[in-house]
Amino acid sequence: MIHAEGVAEVTDTTFDAEVGGSGLPVLVEFTADWCGPCRQLAPVLSAIAREEAGRLKVVQIDVDRNPETASRFAVLSMPTLMVFKGGEPVKSMVGARPKRRLLQELEDVLPAVV
């Protein structure tokens, strides 16, 4: 798996605990080794995980090794980015995007900065 630095990897087994058990919104990247755009997204996710650490948890899941979770959320394209709150998906985006655009798209699901 193309691992983004500072981003935890979840599996079919750990998904519910890591994503559902988080007090923060969780950005999940559904990724795969063969996915070119996923490689482009890795540094973007690393930066967002670092910069938004107090407001957002960022994790990755490899769809080839964890088919149950991918099929549960009907993920067909890589990368798919989903935001979960309280274990429920609240936003879904498909495809790589630059950091600024991704942050804009996440604005409505992130808690306000105090």
PDB file of N, CA and C in Angstrom:
ATOM      1  N   MET A   1       0.840  -1.193   0.000  1.00  0.00           N
ATOM      2  CA  MET A   1       0.000   0.000   0.000  1.00  0.00           C
ATOM      3  C   MET A   1       0.878   1.247   0.000  1.00  0.00           C
ATOM      4  N   ILE A   2       0.461   2.254  -0.717  1.00  0.00           N
ATOM      5  CA  ILE A   2       1.156   3.536  -0.735  1.00  0.00           C
ATOM      6  C   ILE A   2       0.826   4.197   0.586  1.00  0.00           C
ATOM      7  N   HIS A   3       1.806   4.240   1.474  1.00  0.00           N
ATOM      8  CA  HIS A   3       1.491   4.741   2.807  1.00  0.00           C
ATOM      9  C   HIS A   3       1.798   6.228   2.930  1.00  0.00           C
ATOM     10  N   ALA A   4       0.795   6.980   3.340  1.00  0.00           N
ATOM     11  CA  ALA A   4       0.996   8.409   3.606  1.00  0.00           C
ATOM     12  C   ALA A   4       1.593   8.535   5.009  1.00  0.00           C
ATOM     13  N   GLU A   5       2.668   9.280   5.124  1.00  0.00           N
ATOM     14  CA  GLU A   5       3.358   9.450   6.394  1.00  0.00           C
ATOM     15  C   GLU A   5       2.433  10.096   7.431  1.00  0.00           C
ATOM     16  N   GLY A   6       2.401   9.515   8.635  1.00  0.00           N
ATOM     17  CA  GLY A   6       1.579  10.075   9.698  1.00  0.00           C
ATOM     18  C   GLY A   6       0.114   9.704   9.611  1.00  0.00           C
ATOM     19  N   VAL A   7      -0.214   8.795   8.676  1.00  0.00           N
ATOM     20  CA  VAL A   7      -1.600   8.371   8.485  1.00  0.00           C
ATOM     21  C   VAL A   7      -1.695   6.889   8.862  1.00  0.00           C
ATOM     22  N   ALA A   8      -2.591   6.569   9.790  1.00  0.00           N
ATOM     23  CA  ALA A   8      -2.729   5.183  10.248  1.00  0.00           C
ATOM     24  C   ALA A   8      -3.406   4.326   9.190  1.00  0.00           C
ATOM     25  N   GLU A   9      -3.030   3.056   9.159  1.00  0.00           N
ATOM     26  CA  GLU A   9      -3.689   2.113   8.262  1.00  0.00           C
ATOM     27  C   GLU A   9      -4.733   1.342   9.065  1.00  0.00           C
ATOM     28  N   VAL A  10      -5.935   1.225   8.537  1.00  0.00           N
ATOM     29  CA  VAL A  10      -6.977   0.428   9.178  1.00  0.00           C
ATOM     30  C   VAL A  10      -7.285  -0.779   8.291  1.00  0.00           C
ATOM     31  N   THR A  11      -7.935  -1.770   8.889  1.00  0.00           N
ATOM     32  CA  THR A  11      -8.268  -3.003   8.175  1.00  0.00           C
ATOM     33  C   THR A  11      -9.752  -3.305   8.385  1.00  0.00           C
ATOM     34  N   ASP A  12     -10.247  -4.349   7.713  1.00  0.00           N
ATOM     35  CA  ASP A  12     -11.630  -4.789   7.952  1.00  0.00           C
ATOM     36  C   ASP A  12     -11.856  -5.012   9.442  1.00  0.00           C
ATOM     37  N   THR A  13     -10.841  -5.565  10.112  1.00  0.00           N
ATOM     38  CA  THR A  13     -10.953  -5.910  11.532  1.00  0.00           C
ATOM     39  C   THR A  13     -10.966  -4.682  12.441  1.00  0.00           C
ATOM     40  N   THR A  14     -10.142  -3.673  12.118  1.00  0.00           N
ATOM     41  CA  THR A  14      -9.993  -2.519  13.022  1.00  0.00           C
ATOM     42  C   THR A  14     -10.836  -1.309  12.618  1.00  0.00           C
ATOM     43  N   PHE A  15     -11.485  -1.370  11.455  1.00  0.00           N
ATOM     44  CA  PHE A  15     -12.189  -0.201  10.913  1.00  0.00           C
ATOM     45  C   PHE A  15     -13.199   0.391  11.892  1.00  0.00           C
ATOM     46  N   ASP A  16     -14.113  -0.425  12.406  1.00  0.00           N
ATOM     47  CA  ASP A  16     -15.171   0.100  13.277  1.00  0.00           C
ATOM     48  C   ASP A  16     -14.623   0.744  14.542  1.00  0.00           C
ATOM     49  N   ALA A  17     -13.606   0.127  15.147  1.00  0.00           N
ATOM     50  CA  ALA A  17     -13.020   0.679  16.374  1.00  0.00           C
ATOM     51  C   ALA A  17     -12.288   1.988  16.090  1.00  0.00           C
ATOM     52  N   GLU A  18     -11.485   2.002  15.021  1.00  0.00           N
ATOM     53  CA  GLU A  18     -10.683   3.193  14.694  1.00  0.00           C
ATOM     54  C   GLU A  18     -11.544   4.350  14.191  1.00  0.00           C
ATOM     55  N   VAL A  19     -12.518   4.034  13.337  1.00  0.00           N
ATOM     56  CA  VAL A  19     -13.323   5.083  12.706  1.00  0.00           C
ATOM     57  C   VAL A  19     -14.541   5.422  13.553  1.00  0.00           C
ATOM     58  N   GLY A  20     -15.273   4.411  13.998  1.00  0.00           N
ATOM     59  CA  GLY A  20     -16.469   4.643  14.811  1.00  0.00           C
ATOM     60  C   GLY A  20     -16.150   5.126  16.206  1.00  0.00           C
ATOM     61  N   GLY A  21     -14.981   4.720  16.715  1.00  0.00           N
ATOM     62  CA  GLY A  21     -14.612   5.066  18.088  1.00  0.00           C
ATOM     63  C   GLY A  21     -13.915   6.405  18.223  1.00  0.00           C
ATOM     64  N   SER A  22     -13.765   7.133  17.113  1.00  0.00           N
ATOM     65  CA  SER A  22     -13.041   8.398  17.168  1.00  0.00           C
ATOM     66  C   SER A  22     -13.967   9.540  17.577  1.00  0.00           C
ATOM     67  N   GLY A  23     -13.478  10.403  18.447  1.00  0.00           N
ATOM     68  CA  GLY A  23     -14.240  11.586  18.843  1.00  0.00           C
ATOM     69  C   GLY A  23     -14.188  12.675  17.778  1.00  0.00           C
ATOM     70  N   LEU A  24     -13.245  12.553  16.853  1.00  0.00           N
ATOM     71  CA  LEU A  24     -13.086  13.532  15.765  1.00  0.00           C
ATOM     72  C   LEU A  24     -13.705  12.984  14.488  1.00  0.00           C
ATOM     73  N   PRO A  25     -14.022  13.855  13.525  1.00  0.00           N
ATOM     74  CA  PRO A  25     -14.372  13.341  12.206  1.00  0.00           C
ATOM     75  C   PRO A  25     -13.175  12.559  11.661  1.00  0.00           C
ATOM     76  N   VAL A  26     -13.438  11.524  10.879  1.00  0.00           N
ATOM     77  CA  VAL A  26     -12.360  10.693  10.337  1.00  0.00           C
ATOM     78  C   VAL A  26     -12.415  10.728   8.818  1.00  0.00           C
ATOM     79  N   LEU A  27     -11.291  11.102   8.214  1.00  0.00           N
ATOM     80  CA  LEU A  27     -11.158  11.064   6.758  1.00  0.00           C
ATOM     81  C   LEU A  27     -10.519   9.723   6.411  1.00  0.00           C
ATOM     82  N   VAL A  28     -11.251   8.902   5.667  1.00  0.00           N
ATOM     83  CA  VAL A  28     -10.756   7.582   5.277  1.00  0.00           C
ATOM     84  C   VAL A  28     -10.428   7.612   3.789  1.00  0.00           C
ATOM     85  N   GLU A  29      -9.188   7.230   3.464  1.00  0.00           N
ATOM     86  CA  GLU A  29      -8.834   7.064   2.056  1.00  0.00           C
ATOM     87  C   GLU A  29      -8.892   5.587   1.725  1.00  0.00           C
ATOM     88  N   PHE A  30      -9.772   5.229   0.801  1.00  0.00           N
ATOM     89  CA  PHE A  30      -9.819   3.873   0.266  1.00  0.00           C
ATOM     90  C   PHE A  30      -8.804   3.856  -0.870  1.00  0.00           C
ATOM     91  N   THR A  31      -7.763   3.023  -0.743  1.00  0.00           N
ATOM     92  CA  THR A  31      -6.633   3.077  -1.656  1.00  0.00           C
ATOM     93  C   THR A  31      -6.236   1.685  -2.118  1.00  0.00           C
ATOM     94  N   ALA A  32      -5.299   1.621  -3.066  1.00  0.00           N
ATOM     95  CA  ALA A  32      -4.777   0.340  -3.561  1.00  0.00           C
ATOM     96  C   ALA A  32      -3.374   0.569  -4.114  1.00  0.00           C
ATOM     97  N   ASP A  33      -2.560  -0.486  -4.067  1.00  0.00           N
ATOM     98  CA  ASP A  33      -1.174  -0.383  -4.554  1.00  0.00           C
ATOM     99  C   ASP A  33      -1.090   0.044  -6.011  1.00  0.00           C
ATOM    100  N   TRP A  34      -2.028  -0.401  -6.828  1.00  0.00           N
ATOM    101  CA  TRP A  34      -1.976  -0.155  -8.274  1.00  0.00           C
ATOM    102  C   TRP A  34      -2.522   1.215  -8.671  1.00  0.00           C
ATOM    103  N   CYS A  35      -2.954   1.998  -7.717  1.00  0.00           N
ATOM    104  CA  CYS A  35      -3.649   3.265  -7.988  1.00  0.00           C
ATOM    105  C   CYS A  35      -2.664   4.439  -8.086  1.00  0.00           C
ATOM    106  N   GLY A  36      -2.495   4.968  -9.307  1.00  0.00           N
ATOM    107  CA  GLY A  36      -1.609   6.118  -9.522  1.00  0.00           C
ATOM    108  C   GLY A  36      -2.052   7.373  -8.781  1.00  0.00           C
ATOM    109  N   PRO A  37      -3.330   7.777  -8.911  1.00  0.00           N
ATOM    110  CA  PRO A  37      -3.783   8.979  -8.194  1.00  0.00           C
ATOM    111  C   PRO A  37      -3.634   8.857  -6.673  1.00  0.00           C
ATOM    112  N   CYS A  38      -3.672   7.628  -6.147  1.00  0.00           N
ATOM    113  CA  CYS A  38      -3.480   7.432  -4.702  1.00  0.00           C
ATOM    114  C   CYS A  38      -2.067   7.866  -4.293  1.00  0.00           C
ATOM    115  N   ARG A  39      -1.095   7.568  -5.171  1.00  0.00           N
ATOM    116  CA  ARG A  39       0.294   7.981  -4.901  1.00  0.00           C
ATOM    117  C   ARG A  39       0.397   9.503  -4.864  1.00  0.00           C
ATOM    118  N   GLN A  40      -0.332  10.178  -5.770  1.00  0.00           N
ATOM    119  CA  GLN A  40      -0.315  11.646  -5.790  1.00  0.00           C
ATOM    120  C   GLN A  40      -0.947  12.215  -4.522  1.00  0.00           C
ATOM    121  N   LEU A  41      -1.893  11.491  -3.982  1.00  0.00           N
ATOM    122  CA  LEU A  41      -2.644  11.973  -2.821  1.00  0.00           C
ATOM    123  C   LEU A  41      -1.890  11.767  -1.499  1.00  0.00           C
ATOM    124  N   ALA A  42      -0.948  10.826  -1.468  1.00  0.00           N
ATOM    125  CA  ALA A  42      -0.253  10.489  -0.213  1.00  0.00           C
ATOM    126  C   ALA A  42       0.362  11.700   0.489  1.00  0.00           C
ATOM    127  N   PRO A  43       1.151  12.558  -0.209  1.00  0.00           N
ATOM    128  CA  PRO A  43       1.717  13.720   0.497  1.00  0.00           C
ATOM    129  C   PRO A  43       0.655  14.718   0.951  1.00  0.00           C
ATOM    130  N   VAL A  44      -0.443  14.815   0.204  1.00  0.00           N
ATOM    131  CA  VAL A  44      -1.547  15.709   0.573  1.00  0.00           C
ATOM    132  C   VAL A  44      -2.169  15.227   1.884  1.00  0.00           C
ATOM    133  N   LEU A  45      -2.426  13.910   1.974  1.00  0.00           N
ATOM    134  CA  LEU A  45      -3.021  13.349   3.203  1.00  0.00           C
ATOM    135  C   LEU A  45      -2.074  13.491   4.383  1.00  0.00           C
ATOM    136  N   SER A  46      -0.765  13.288   4.153  1.00  0.00           N
ATOM    137  CA  SER A  46       0.217  13.450   5.232  1.00  0.00           C
ATOM    138  C   SER A  46       0.176  14.869   5.791  1.00  0.00           C
ATOM    139  N   ALA A  47       0.142  15.858   4.886  1.00  0.00           N
ATOM    140  CA  ALA A  47       0.123  17.263   5.308  1.00  0.00           C
ATOM    141  C   ALA A  47      -1.161  17.584   6.075  1.00  0.00           C
ATOM    142  N   ILE A  48      -2.291  17.111   5.570  1.00  0.00           N
ATOM    143  CA  ILE A  48      -3.572  17.382   6.233  1.00  0.00           C
ATOM    144  C   ILE A  48      -3.628  16.692   7.598  1.00  0.00           C
ATOM    145  N   ALA A  49      -3.134  15.461   7.674  1.00  0.00           N
ATOM    146  CA  ALA A  49      -3.115  14.741   8.959  1.00  0.00           C
ATOM    147  C   ALA A  49      -2.307  15.527   9.992  1.00  0.00           C
ATOM    148  N   ARG A  50      -1.193  16.101   9.551  1.00  0.00           N
ATOM    149  CA  ARG A  50      -0.316  16.863  10.454  1.00  0.00           C
ATOM    150  C   ARG A  50      -0.972  18.187  10.832  1.00  0.00           C
ATOM    151  N   GLU A  51      -1.458  18.927   9.835  1.00  0.00           N
ATOM    152  CA  GLU A  51      -1.974  20.283  10.081  1.00  0.00           C
ATOM    153  C   GLU A  51      -3.329  20.299  10.790  1.00  0.00           C
ATOM    154  N   GLU A  52      -4.143  19.283  10.563  1.00  0.00           N
ATOM    155  CA  GLU A  52      -5.497  19.269  11.141  1.00  0.00           C
ATOM    156  C   GLU A  52      -5.612  18.250  12.275  1.00  0.00           C
ATOM    157  N   ALA A  53      -4.493  17.899  12.893  1.00  0.00           N
ATOM    158  CA  ALA A  53      -4.463  16.825  13.893  1.00  0.00           C
ATOM    159  C   ALA A  53      -5.498  16.999  15.011  1.00  0.00           C
ATOM    160  N   GLY A  54      -5.780  18.225  15.423  1.00  0.00           N
ATOM    161  CA  GLY A  54      -6.743  18.440  16.495  1.00  0.00           C
ATOM    162  C   GLY A  54      -8.197  18.412  16.049  1.00  0.00           C
ATOM    163  N   ARG A  55      -8.426  18.466  14.723  1.00  0.00           N
ATOM    164  CA  ARG A  55      -9.796  18.552  14.204  1.00  0.00           C
ATOM    165  C   ARG A  55     -10.215  17.353  13.370  1.00  0.00           C
ATOM    166  N   LEU A  56      -9.222  16.555  12.912  1.00  0.00           N
ATOM    167  CA  LEU A  56      -9.523  15.495  11.954  1.00  0.00           C
ATOM    168  C   LEU A  56      -8.544  14.346  12.124  1.00  0.00           C
ATOM    169  N   LYS A  57      -9.073  13.135  12.099  1.00  0.00           N
ATOM    170  CA  LYS A  57      -8.227  11.935  12.094  1.00  0.00           C
ATOM    171  C   LYS A  57      -8.202  11.439  10.653  1.00  0.00           C
ATOM    172  N   VAL A  58      -7.017  11.085  10.157  1.00  0.00           N
ATOM    173  CA  VAL A  58      -6.884  10.610   8.779  1.00  0.00           C
ATOM    174  C   VAL A  58      -6.369   9.174   8.802  1.00  0.00           C
ATOM    175  N   VAL A  59      -7.068   8.274   8.094  1.00  0.00           N
ATOM    176  CA  VAL A  59      -6.644   6.875   8.005  1.00  0.00           C
ATOM    177  C   VAL A  59      -6.740   6.397   6.555  1.00  0.00           C
ATOM    178  N   GLN A  60      -6.047   5.298   6.265  1.00  0.00           N
ATOM    179  CA  GLN A  60      -6.089   4.686   4.937  1.00  0.00           C
ATOM    180  C   GLN A  60      -6.508   3.232   5.079  1.00  0.00           C
ATOM    181  N   ILE A  61      -7.192   2.722   4.064  1.00  0.00           N
ATOM    182  CA  ILE A  61      -7.528   1.302   4.029  1.00  0.00           C
ATOM    183  C   ILE A  61      -7.271   0.777   2.620  1.00  0.00           C
ATOM    184  N   ASP A  62      -6.563  -0.335   2.527  1.00  0.00           N
ATOM    185  CA  ASP A  62      -6.254  -0.966   1.241  1.00  0.00           C
ATOM    186  C   ASP A  62      -7.437  -1.836   0.839  1.00  0.00           C
ATOM    187  N   VAL A  63      -8.069  -1.486  -0.288  1.00  0.00           N
ATOM    188  CA  VAL A  63      -9.292  -2.189  -0.701  1.00  0.00           C
ATOM    189  C   VAL A  63      -9.029  -3.624  -1.149  1.00  0.00           C
ATOM    190  N   ASP A  64      -7.834  -3.885  -1.672  1.00  0.00           N
ATOM    191  CA  ASP A  64      -7.525  -5.247  -2.113  1.00  0.00           C
ATOM    192  C   ASP A  64      -7.370  -6.199  -0.929  1.00  0.00           C
ATOM    193  N   ARG A  65      -6.810  -5.687   0.158  1.00  0.00           N
ATOM    194  CA  ARG A  65      -6.614  -6.525   1.348  1.00  0.00           C
ATOM    195  C   ARG A  65      -7.799  -6.481   2.304  1.00  0.00           C
ATOM    196  N   ASN A  66      -8.698  -5.516   2.095  1.00  0.00           N
ATOM    197  CA  ASN A  66      -9.846  -5.333   3.000  1.00  0.00           C
ATOM    198  C   ASN A  66     -11.129  -5.144   2.201  1.00  0.00           C
ATOM    199  N   PRO A  67     -11.520  -6.190   1.451  1.00  0.00           N
ATOM    200  CA  PRO A  67     -12.672  -6.053   0.555  1.00  0.00           C
ATOM    201  C   PRO A  67     -14.018  -5.856   1.275  1.00  0.00           C
ATOM    202  N   GLU A  68     -14.129  -6.354   2.512  1.00  0.00           N
ATOM    203  CA  GLU A  68     -15.409  -6.242   3.235  1.00  0.00           C
ATOM    204  C   GLU A  68     -15.799  -4.785   3.454  1.00  0.00           C
ATOM    205  N   THR A  69     -14.854  -3.994   3.930  1.00  0.00           N
ATOM    206  CA  THR A  69     -15.152  -2.584   4.219  1.00  0.00           C
ATOM    207  C   THR A  69     -15.439  -1.829   2.929  1.00  0.00           C
ATOM    208  N   ALA A  70     -14.660  -2.095   1.886  1.00  0.00           N
ATOM    209  CA  ALA A  70     -14.884  -1.422   0.597  1.00  0.00           C
ATOM    210  C   ALA A  70     -16.280  -1.736   0.061  1.00  0.00           C
ATOM    211  N   SER A  71     -16.699  -2.992   0.142  1.00  0.00           N
ATOM    212  CA  SER A  71     -18.021  -3.333  -0.390  1.00  0.00           C
ATOM    213  C   SER A  71     -19.131  -2.814   0.519  1.00  0.00           C
ATOM    214  N   ARG A  72     -18.881  -2.759   1.813  1.00  0.00           N
ATOM    215  CA  ARG A  72     -19.874  -2.240   2.760  1.00  0.00           C
ATOM    216  C   ARG A  72     -20.248  -0.794   2.443  1.00  0.00           C
ATOM    217  N   PHE A  73     -19.259  -0.014   1.992  1.00  0.00           N
ATOM    218  CA  PHE A  73     -19.519   1.394   1.675  1.00  0.00           C
ATOM    219  C   PHE A  73     -19.578   1.629   0.164  1.00  0.00           C
ATOM    220  N   ALA A  74     -19.733   0.550  -0.610  1.00  0.00           N
ATOM    221  CA  ALA A  74     -19.908   0.615  -2.069  1.00  0.00           C
ATOM    222  C   ALA A  74     -18.819   1.426  -2.755  1.00  0.00           C
ATOM    223  N   VAL A  75     -17.567   1.218  -2.321  1.00  0.00           N
ATOM    224  CA  VAL A  75     -16.435   1.920  -2.913  1.00  0.00           C
ATOM    225  C   VAL A  75     -16.010   1.186  -4.180  1.00  0.00           C
ATOM    226  N   LEU A  76     -16.072   1.884  -5.318  1.00  0.00           N
ATOM    227  CA  LEU A  76     -15.747   1.284  -6.606  1.00  0.00           C
ATOM    228  C   LEU A  76     -14.532   1.916  -7.268  1.00  0.00           C
ATOM    229  N   SER A  77     -14.212   3.153  -6.945  1.00  0.00           N
ATOM    230  CA  SER A  77     -13.101   3.861  -7.575  1.00  0.00           C
ATOM    231  C   SER A  77     -12.049   4.230  -6.538  1.00  0.00           C
ATOM    232  N   MET A  78     -10.785   4.233  -6.969  1.00  0.00           N
ATOM    233  CA  MET A  78      -9.695   4.643  -6.087  1.00  0.00           C
ATOM    234  C   MET A  78      -9.076   5.922  -6.642  1.00  0.00           C
ATOM    235  N   PRO A  79      -8.680   6.861  -5.798  1.00  0.00           N
ATOM    236  CA  PRO A  79      -8.988   6.852  -4.374  1.00  0.00           C
ATOM    237  C   PRO A  79     -10.403   7.377  -4.124  1.00  0.00           C
ATOM    238  N   THR A  80     -11.064   6.778  -3.150  1.00  0.00           N
ATOM    239  CA  THR A  80     -12.310   7.351  -2.639  1.00  0.00           C
ATOM    240  C   THR A  80     -11.990   7.874  -1.250  1.00  0.00           C
ATOM    241  N   LEU A  81     -12.389   9.101  -0.991  1.00  0.00           N
ATOM    242  CA  LEU A  81     -12.215   9.711   0.327  1.00  0.00           C
ATOM    243  C   LEU A  81     -13.590   9.822   0.954  1.00  0.00           C
ATOM    244  N   MET A  82     -13.716   9.301   2.173  1.00  0.00           N
ATOM    245  CA  MET A  82     -14.991   9.412   2.892  1.00  0.00           C
ATOM    246  C   MET A  82     -14.737  10.015   4.255  1.00  0.00           C
ATOM    247  N   VAL A  83     -15.644  10.893   4.652  1.00  0.00           N
ATOM    248  CA  VAL A  83     -15.569  11.461   5.995  1.00  0.00           C
ATOM    249  C   VAL A  83     -16.644  10.796   6.838  1.00  0.00           C
ATOM    250  N   PHE A  84     -16.229  10.307   8.000  1.00  0.00           N
ATOM    251  CA  PHE A  84     -17.147   9.650   8.929  1.00  0.00           C
ATOM    252  C   PHE A  84     -17.257  10.473  10.199  1.00  0.00           C
ATOM    253  N   LYS A  85     -18.479  10.566  10.723  1.00  0.00           N
ATOM    254  CA  LYS A  85     -18.712  11.168  12.045  1.00  0.00           C
ATOM    255  C   LYS A  85     -19.535  10.163  12.830  1.00  0.00           C
ATOM    256  N   GLY A  86     -19.055   9.810  14.010  1.00  0.00           N
ATOM    257  CA  GLY A  86     -19.770   8.826  14.825  1.00  0.00           C
ATOM    258  C   GLY A  86     -19.943   7.497  14.095  1.00  0.00           C
ATOM    259  N   GLY A  87     -18.985   7.162  13.241  1.00  0.00           N
ATOM    260  CA  GLY A  87     -19.033   5.888  12.538  1.00  0.00           C
ATOM    261  C   GLY A  87     -19.888   5.882  11.278  1.00  0.00           C
ATOM    262  N   GLU A  88     -20.559   7.004  10.987  1.00  0.00           N
ATOM    263  CA  GLU A  88     -21.428   7.083   9.811  1.00  0.00           C
ATOM    264  C   GLU A  88     -20.790   7.960   8.734  1.00  0.00           C
ATOM    265  N   PRO A  89     -20.860   7.541   7.448  1.00  0.00           N
ATOM    266  CA  PRO A  89     -20.314   8.391   6.392  1.00  0.00           C
ATOM    267  C   PRO A  89     -21.168   9.639   6.188  1.00  0.00           C
ATOM    268  N   VAL A  90     -20.512  10.806   6.173  1.00  0.00           N
ATOM    269  CA  VAL A  90     -21.240  12.066   5.986  1.00  0.00           C
ATOM    270  C   VAL A  90     -20.836  12.779   4.703  1.00  0.00           C
ATOM    271  N   LYS A  91     -19.741  12.326   4.081  1.00  0.00           N
ATOM    272  CA  LYS A  91     -19.280  12.967   2.851  1.00  0.00           C
ATOM    273  C   LYS A  91     -18.419  11.972   2.086  1.00  0.00           C
ATOM    274  N   SER A  92     -18.529  12.026   0.757  1.00  0.00           N
ATOM    275  CA  SER A  92     -17.730  11.130  -0.079  1.00  0.00           C
ATOM    276  C   SER A  92     -17.199  11.895  -1.283  1.00  0.00           C
ATOM    277  N   MET A  93     -15.925  11.682  -1.602  1.00  0.00           N
ATOM    278  CA  MET A  93     -15.280  12.346  -2.741  1.00  0.00           C
ATOM    279  C   MET A  93     -14.457  11.303  -3.477  1.00  0.00           C
ATOM    280  N   VAL A  94     -14.473  11.345  -4.801  1.00  0.00           N
ATOM    281  CA  VAL A  94     -13.712  10.369  -5.582  1.00  0.00           C
ATOM    282  C   VAL A  94     -12.632  11.091  -6.370  1.00  0.00           C
ATOM    283  N   GLY A  95     -11.416  10.543  -6.321  1.00  0.00           N
ATOM    284  CA  GLY A  95     -10.308  11.090  -7.104  1.00  0.00           C
ATOM    285  C   GLY A  95      -9.353  11.927  -6.284  1.00  0.00           C
ATOM    286  N   ALA A  96      -8.126  12.026  -6.805  1.00  0.00           N
ATOM    287  CA  ALA A  96      -7.106  12.846  -6.145  1.00  0.00           C
ATOM    288  C   ALA A  96      -7.436  14.315  -6.365  1.00  0.00           C
ATOM    289  N   ARG A  97      -7.014  15.135  -5.443  1.00  0.00           N
ATOM    290  CA  ARG A  97      -7.209  16.571  -5.580  1.00  0.00           C
ATOM    291  C   ARG A  97      -6.091  17.277  -4.826  1.00  0.00           C
ATOM    292  N   PRO A  98      -5.809  18.547  -5.196  1.00  0.00           N
ATOM    293  CA  PRO A  98      -4.778  19.291  -4.472  1.00  0.00           C
ATOM    294  C   PRO A  98      -5.236  19.591  -3.044  1.00  0.00           C
ATOM    295  N   LYS A  99      -4.249  19.838  -2.192  1.00  0.00           N
ATOM    296  CA  LYS A  99      -4.522  20.055  -0.769  1.00  0.00           C
ATOM    297  C   LYS A  99      -5.520  21.182  -0.529  1.00  0.00           C
ATOM    298  N   ARG A 100      -5.340  22.309  -1.200  1.00  0.00           N
ATOM    299  CA  ARG A 100      -6.227  23.447  -0.947  1.00  0.00           C
ATOM    300  C   ARG A 100      -7.683  23.092  -1.247  1.00  0.00           C
ATOM    301  N   ARG A 101      -7.892  22.402  -2.360  1.00  0.00           N
ATOM    302  CA  ARG A 101      -9.262  22.017  -2.731  1.00  0.00           C
ATOM    303  C   ARG A 101      -9.837  21.018  -1.731  1.00  0.00           C
ATOM    304  N   LEU A 102      -9.023  20.065  -1.321  1.00  0.00           N
ATOM    305  CA  LEU A 102      -9.499  19.074  -0.357  1.00  0.00           C
ATOM    306  C   LEU A 102      -9.869  19.745   0.965  1.00  0.00           C
ATOM    307  N   LEU A 103      -9.046  20.670   1.421  1.00  0.00           N
ATOM    308  CA  LEU A 103      -9.365  21.391   2.662  1.00  0.00           C
ATOM    309  C   LEU A 103     -10.672  22.176   2.526  1.00  0.00           C
ATOM    310  N   GLN A 104     -10.887  22.792   1.365  1.00  0.00           N
ATOM    311  CA  GLN A 104     -12.148  23.520   1.132  1.00  0.00           C
ATOM    312  C   GLN A 104     -13.333  22.557   1.204  1.00  0.00           C
ATOM    313  N   GLU A 105     -13.173  21.384   0.605  1.00  0.00           N
ATOM    314  CA  GLU A 105     -14.261  20.409   0.599  1.00  0.00           C
ATOM    315  C   GLU A 105     -14.523  19.830   1.983  1.00  0.00           C
ATOM    316  N   LEU A 106     -13.514  19.853   2.842  1.00  0.00           N
ATOM    317  CA  LEU A 106     -13.666  19.307   4.201  1.00  0.00           C
ATOM    318  C   LEU A 106     -14.215  20.345   5.179  1.00  0.00           C
ATOM    319  N   GLU A 107     -14.174  21.611   4.797  1.00  0.00           N
ATOM    320  CA  GLU A 107     -14.530  22.698   5.715  1.00  0.00           C
ATOM    321  C   GLU A 107     -15.885  22.481   6.402  1.00  0.00           C
ATOM    322  N   ASP A 108     -16.890  22.030   5.662  1.00  0.00           N
ATOM    323  CA  ASP A 108     -18.233  21.897   6.251  1.00  0.00           C
ATOM    324  C   ASP A 108     -18.372  20.702   7.201  1.00  0.00           C
ATOM    325  N   VAL A 109     -17.380  19.810   7.243  1.00  0.00           N
ATOM    326  CA  VAL A 109     -17.486  18.663   8.148  1.00  0.00           C
ATOM    327  C   VAL A 109     -16.494  18.734   9.300  1.00  0.00           C
ATOM    328  N   LEU A 110     -15.617  19.726   9.271  1.00  0.00           N
ATOM    329  CA  LEU A 110     -14.640  19.879  10.344  1.00  0.00           C
ATOM    330  C   LEU A 110     -15.199  20.774  11.440  1.00  0.00           C
ATOM    331  N   PRO A 111     -14.864  20.461  12.699  1.00  0.00           N
ATOM    332  CA  PRO A 111     -15.299  21.370  13.774  1.00  0.00           C
ATOM    333  C   PRO A 111     -14.595  22.720  13.641  1.00  0.00           C
ATOM    334  N   ALA A 112     -15.270  23.766  14.054  1.00  0.00           N
ATOM    335  CA  ALA A 112     -14.701  25.121  13.956  1.00  0.00           C
ATOM    336  C   ALA A 112     -13.452  25.230  14.803  1.00  0.00           C
ATOM    337  N   VAL A 113     -12.503  26.036  14.334  1.00  0.00           N
ATOM    338  CA  VAL A 113     -11.286  26.285  15.093  1.00  0.00           C
ATOM    339  C   VAL A 113     -11.634  27.324  16.149  1.00  0.00           C
ATOM    340  N   VAL A 114     -11.278  26.988  17.405  1.00  0.00           N
ATOM    341  CA  VAL A 114     -11.599  27.903  18.504  1.00  0.00           C
ATOM    342  C   VAL A 114     -10.381  28.727  18.843  1.00  0.00           C
TER     343      VAL A 114
END
